[in-house]
Amino acid sequence: MGIFDFRDPSKRKKKSTPISVECTATEIFLNNTRISFPTNYTVLKNILGEASRIEPIKNTNNKVYLWDDCGIYCSTANPDKMLMLLLVEDNRYGLGHQPLKNFKGKVSIDGKPMAENIQNVDIDRPYMIRSIIKEQKQVAIAIGWNPGV
């Protein structure tokens, strides 16, 4: 006689794959898939899965797309024109809407950890990447469209 598990499989914890963001001089790869900005919800959904939540922002036309398990946030008025992703490393950051979990993935720039190489990112890249610091601690990473290129 075998051991049976009668729990609902849809309610079991899913193993999440860590998110990787690799930035080269000309491209960004999100989980080994090339991405460019502006991007759209379909592209992100194919890489990250469905957003956990899509919530309206009061008094605006924008909606927030949240991937709670990944720690990723995106705000946009048009899901076909998403300009930026916010990788939230400290969800106490103070956004009105924020992912339930912190971003635990890895971000590399030109093959090195972001902290070692962010100073080498200039305005000529086809994307922007910024470290968001609050109280002398990195709380989020913004990656998105570079309007100057």
mmCIF file of C-alpha atoms in Angstrom:
data_model
loop_
_atom_site.group_PDB
_atom_site.id
_atom_site.type_symbol
_atom_site.label_atom_id
_atom_site.label_comp_id
_atom_site.label_asym_id
_atom_site.label_seq_id
_atom_site.Cartn_x
_atom_site.Cartn_y
_atom_site.Cartn_z
ATOM 1 C CA MET A 1 0.000 0.000 0.000
ATOM 2 C CA GLY A 2 1.395 3.389 -1.012
ATOM 3 C CA ILE A 3 1.302 6.766 0.603
ATOM 4 C CA PHE A 4 -1.186 9.114 -0.999
ATOM 5 C CA ASP A 5 -1.273 12.891 -0.937
ATOM 6 C CA PHE A 6 -4.861 14.099 -1.122
ATOM 7 C CA ARG A 7 -4.068 17.816 -0.861
ATOM 8 C CA ASP A 8 -5.192 20.069 -3.666
ATOM 9 C CA PRO A 9 -2.193 20.286 -6.064
ATOM 10 C CA SER A 10 -3.115 23.847 -7.084
ATOM 11 C CA LYS A 11 -2.574 25.007 -3.483
ATOM 12 C CA ARG A 12 0.883 23.511 -3.070
ATOM 13 C CA LYS A 13 3.846 25.831 -2.845
ATOM 14 C CA LYS A 14 5.436 26.270 -6.217
ATOM 15 C CA LYS A 15 9.176 26.252 -6.520
ATOM 16 C CA SER A 16 10.129 29.628 -7.876
ATOM 17 C CA THR A 17 13.061 29.952 -10.189
ATOM 18 C CA PRO A 18 15.386 32.795 -9.294
ATOM 19 C CA ILE A 19 15.177 35.780 -11.611
ATOM 20 C CA SER A 20 18.318 36.772 -13.454
ATOM 21 C CA VAL A 21 18.871 40.081 -15.200
ATOM 22 C CA GLU A 22 21.929 40.294 -17.423
ATOM 23 C CA CYS A 23 22.814 43.647 -18.940
ATOM 24 C CA THR A 24 25.302 43.904 -21.788
ATOM 25 C CA ALA A 25 26.395 47.044 -23.613
ATOM 26 C CA THR A 26 23.498 46.643 -26.066
ATOM 27 C CA GLU A 27 20.898 44.307 -24.537
ATOM 28 C CA ILE A 28 19.059 43.163 -21.423
ATOM 29 C CA PHE A 29 18.245 39.531 -20.777
ATOM 30 C CA LEU A 30 15.529 38.648 -18.282
ATOM 31 C CA ASN A 31 15.842 34.954 -17.408
ATOM 32 C CA ASN A 32 17.956 34.445 -20.548
ATOM 33 C CA THR A 33 15.303 36.041 -22.781
ATOM 34 C CA ARG A 34 16.201 39.243 -24.608
ATOM 35 C CA ILE A 35 13.986 42.153 -23.613
ATOM 36 C CA SER A 36 13.911 45.751 -24.786
ATOM 37 C CA PHE A 37 12.089 48.804 -23.500
ATOM 38 C CA PRO A 38 9.418 49.870 -23.957
ATOM 39 C CA THR A 39 8.137 46.335 -23.540
ATOM 40 C CA ASN A 40 4.637 44.958 -23.132
ATOM 41 C CA TYR A 41 2.693 42.757 -20.764
ATOM 42 C CA THR A 42 2.664 39.790 -23.155
ATOM 43 C CA VAL A 43 6.483 39.689 -23.240
ATOM 44 C CA LEU A 44 6.717 39.896 -19.444
ATOM 45 C CA LYS A 45 3.972 37.298 -18.995
ATOM 46 C CA ASN A 46 5.883 34.879 -21.246
ATOM 47 C CA ILE A 47 9.020 35.301 -19.099
ATOM 48 C CA LEU A 48 7.614 35.763 -15.580
ATOM 49 C CA GLY A 49 4.139 34.247 -15.854
ATOM 50 C CA GLU A 50 0.879 36.035 -15.133
ATOM 51 C CA ALA A 51 1.136 39.006 -12.803
ATOM 52 C CA SER A 52 -0.056 38.078 -9.303
ATOM 53 C CA ARG A 53 -2.066 41.271 -9.141
ATOM 54 C CA ILE A 54 -3.047 44.105 -11.443
ATOM 55 C CA GLU A 55 -4.296 47.069 -9.441
ATOM 56 C CA PRO A 56 -5.470 50.536 -10.471
ATOM 57 C CA ILE A 57 -3.691 53.592 -9.085
ATOM 58 C CA LYS A 58 -6.150 56.085 -7.638
ATOM 59 C CA ASN A 59 -6.796 59.257 -9.624
ATOM 60 C CA THR A 60 -4.752 58.103 -12.646
ATOM 61 C CA ASN A 61 -5.152 55.926 -15.715
ATOM 62 C CA ASN A 62 -2.213 53.783 -14.579
ATOM 63 C CA LYS A 63 -2.310 50.245 -13.317
ATOM 64 C CA VAL A 64 0.339 48.468 -11.304
ATOM 65 C CA TYR A 65 1.418 45.005 -12.429
ATOM 66 C CA LEU A 66 2.884 43.032 -9.522
ATOM 67 C CA TRP A 67 4.731 39.738 -9.567
ATOM 68 C CA ASP A 68 4.545 39.103 -5.817
ATOM 69 C CA ASP A 69 6.789 36.037 -5.649
ATOM 70 C CA CYS A 70 9.482 37.689 -7.778
ATOM 71 C CA GLY A 71 9.493 41.102 -6.103
ATOM 72 C CA ILE A 72 8.805 42.883 -9.401
ATOM 73 C CA TYR A 73 6.647 45.964 -9.933
ATOM 74 C CA CYS A 74 5.607 47.795 -13.104
ATOM 75 C CA SER A 75 3.310 50.801 -13.398
ATOM 76 C CA THR A 76 1.835 51.824 -16.740
ATOM 77 C CA ALA A 77 -1.204 53.394 -18.362
ATOM 78 C CA ASN A 78 -0.823 51.113 -21.379
ATOM 79 C CA PRO A 79 0.107 47.405 -21.062
ATOM 80 C CA ASP A 80 1.477 47.581 -24.608
ATOM 81 C CA LYS A 81 3.985 50.252 -23.586
ATOM 82 C CA MET A 82 5.705 49.363 -20.311
ATOM 83 C CA LEU A 83 8.668 51.683 -19.834
ATOM 84 C CA MET A 84 10.278 50.323 -16.668
ATOM 85 C CA LEU A 85 10.515 47.442 -14.219
ATOM 86 C CA LEU A 86 11.229 47.968 -10.559
ATOM 87 C CA LEU A 87 13.007 45.114 -8.785
ATOM 88 C CA VAL A 88 12.021 45.735 -5.165
ATOM 89 C CA GLU A 89 14.701 44.504 -2.767
ATOM 90 C CA ASP A 90 13.027 45.964 0.327
ATOM 91 C CA ASN A 91 9.253 45.976 0.136
ATOM 92 C CA ARG A 92 9.117 48.443 3.020
ATOM 93 C CA TYR A 93 10.327 50.931 0.378
ATOM 94 C CA GLY A 94 7.113 52.905 0.618
ATOM 95 C CA LEU A 95 5.330 52.388 -2.695
ATOM 96 C CA GLY A 96 1.556 52.575 -2.544
ATOM 97 C CA HIS A 97 1.471 49.183 -4.236
ATOM 98 C CA GLN A 98 4.330 46.782 -3.738
ATOM 99 C CA PRO A 99 5.110 43.109 -4.202
ATOM 100 C CA LEU A 100 4.573 40.881 -1.185
ATOM 101 C CA LYS A 101 8.091 39.444 -1.381
ATOM 102 C CA ASN A 102 11.459 41.040 -2.011
ATOM 103 C CA PHE A 103 13.423 40.568 -5.220
ATOM 104 C CA LYS A 104 16.027 37.870 -4.562
ATOM 105 C CA GLY A 105 17.397 37.507 -8.074
ATOM 106 C CA LYS A 106 20.731 38.500 -9.522
ATOM 107 C CA VAL A 107 21.514 41.518 -11.657
ATOM 108 C CA SER A 108 24.749 41.614 -13.617
ATOM 109 C CA ILE A 109 26.228 44.291 -15.843
ATOM 110 C CA ASP A 110 28.771 43.206 -18.451
ATOM 111 C CA GLY A 111 29.263 39.885 -16.659
ATOM 112 C CA LYS A 112 29.928 41.362 -13.209
ATOM 113 C CA PRO A 113 27.617 41.925 -10.225
ATOM 114 C CA MET A 114 25.685 45.176 -10.520
ATOM 115 C CA ALA A 115 27.356 46.732 -7.452
ATOM 116 C CA GLU A 116 30.781 46.307 -9.043
ATOM 117 C CA ASN A 117 29.897 47.645 -12.474
ATOM 118 C CA ILE A 118 27.005 50.121 -12.347
ATOM 119 C CA GLN A 119 29.400 53.079 -12.554
ATOM 120 C CA ASN A 120 30.341 51.879 -16.074
ATOM 121 C CA VAL A 121 26.788 52.277 -17.406
ATOM 122 C CA ASP A 122 26.665 55.482 -19.417
ATOM 123 C CA ILE A 123 23.872 57.294 -21.222
ATOM 124 C CA ASP A 124 24.664 55.631 -24.567
ATOM 125 C CA ARG A 125 23.116 52.272 -23.648
ATOM 126 C CA PRO A 126 19.678 51.505 -25.122
ATOM 127 C CA TYR A 127 18.322 51.095 -21.583
ATOM 128 C CA MET A 128 18.759 52.718 -18.209
ATOM 129 C CA ILE A 129 19.516 50.984 -14.925
ATOM 130 C CA ARG A 130 19.503 52.751 -11.579
ATOM 131 C CA SER A 131 20.096 51.735 -8.003
ATOM 132 C CA ILE A 132 17.475 53.293 -5.743
ATOM 133 C CA ILE A 133 18.977 54.137 -2.377
ATOM 134 C CA LYS A 134 17.029 54.987 0.752
ATOM 135 C CA GLU A 135 18.715 55.558 4.099
ATOM 136 C CA GLN A 136 22.069 54.462 2.640
ATOM 137 C CA LYS A 137 20.688 51.087 1.537
ATOM 138 C CA GLN A 138 19.744 49.864 -1.941
ATOM 139 C CA VAL A 139 16.005 49.226 -1.770
ATOM 140 C CA ALA A 140 15.224 48.719 -5.449
ATOM 141 C CA ILE A 141 16.665 48.551 -8.937
ATOM 142 C CA ALA A 142 14.980 50.350 -11.815
ATOM 143 C CA ILE A 143 15.514 48.996 -15.324
ATOM 144 C CA GLY A 144 13.881 50.502 -18.352
ATOM 145 C CA TRP A 145 13.679 52.722 -21.355
ATOM 146 C CA ASN A 146 16.415 55.247 -21.979
ATOM 147 C CA PRO A 147 14.700 58.283 -23.513
ATOM 148 C CA GLY A 148 18.042 59.773 -24.566
ATOM 149 C CA VAL A 149 18.824 57.044 -27.096
#
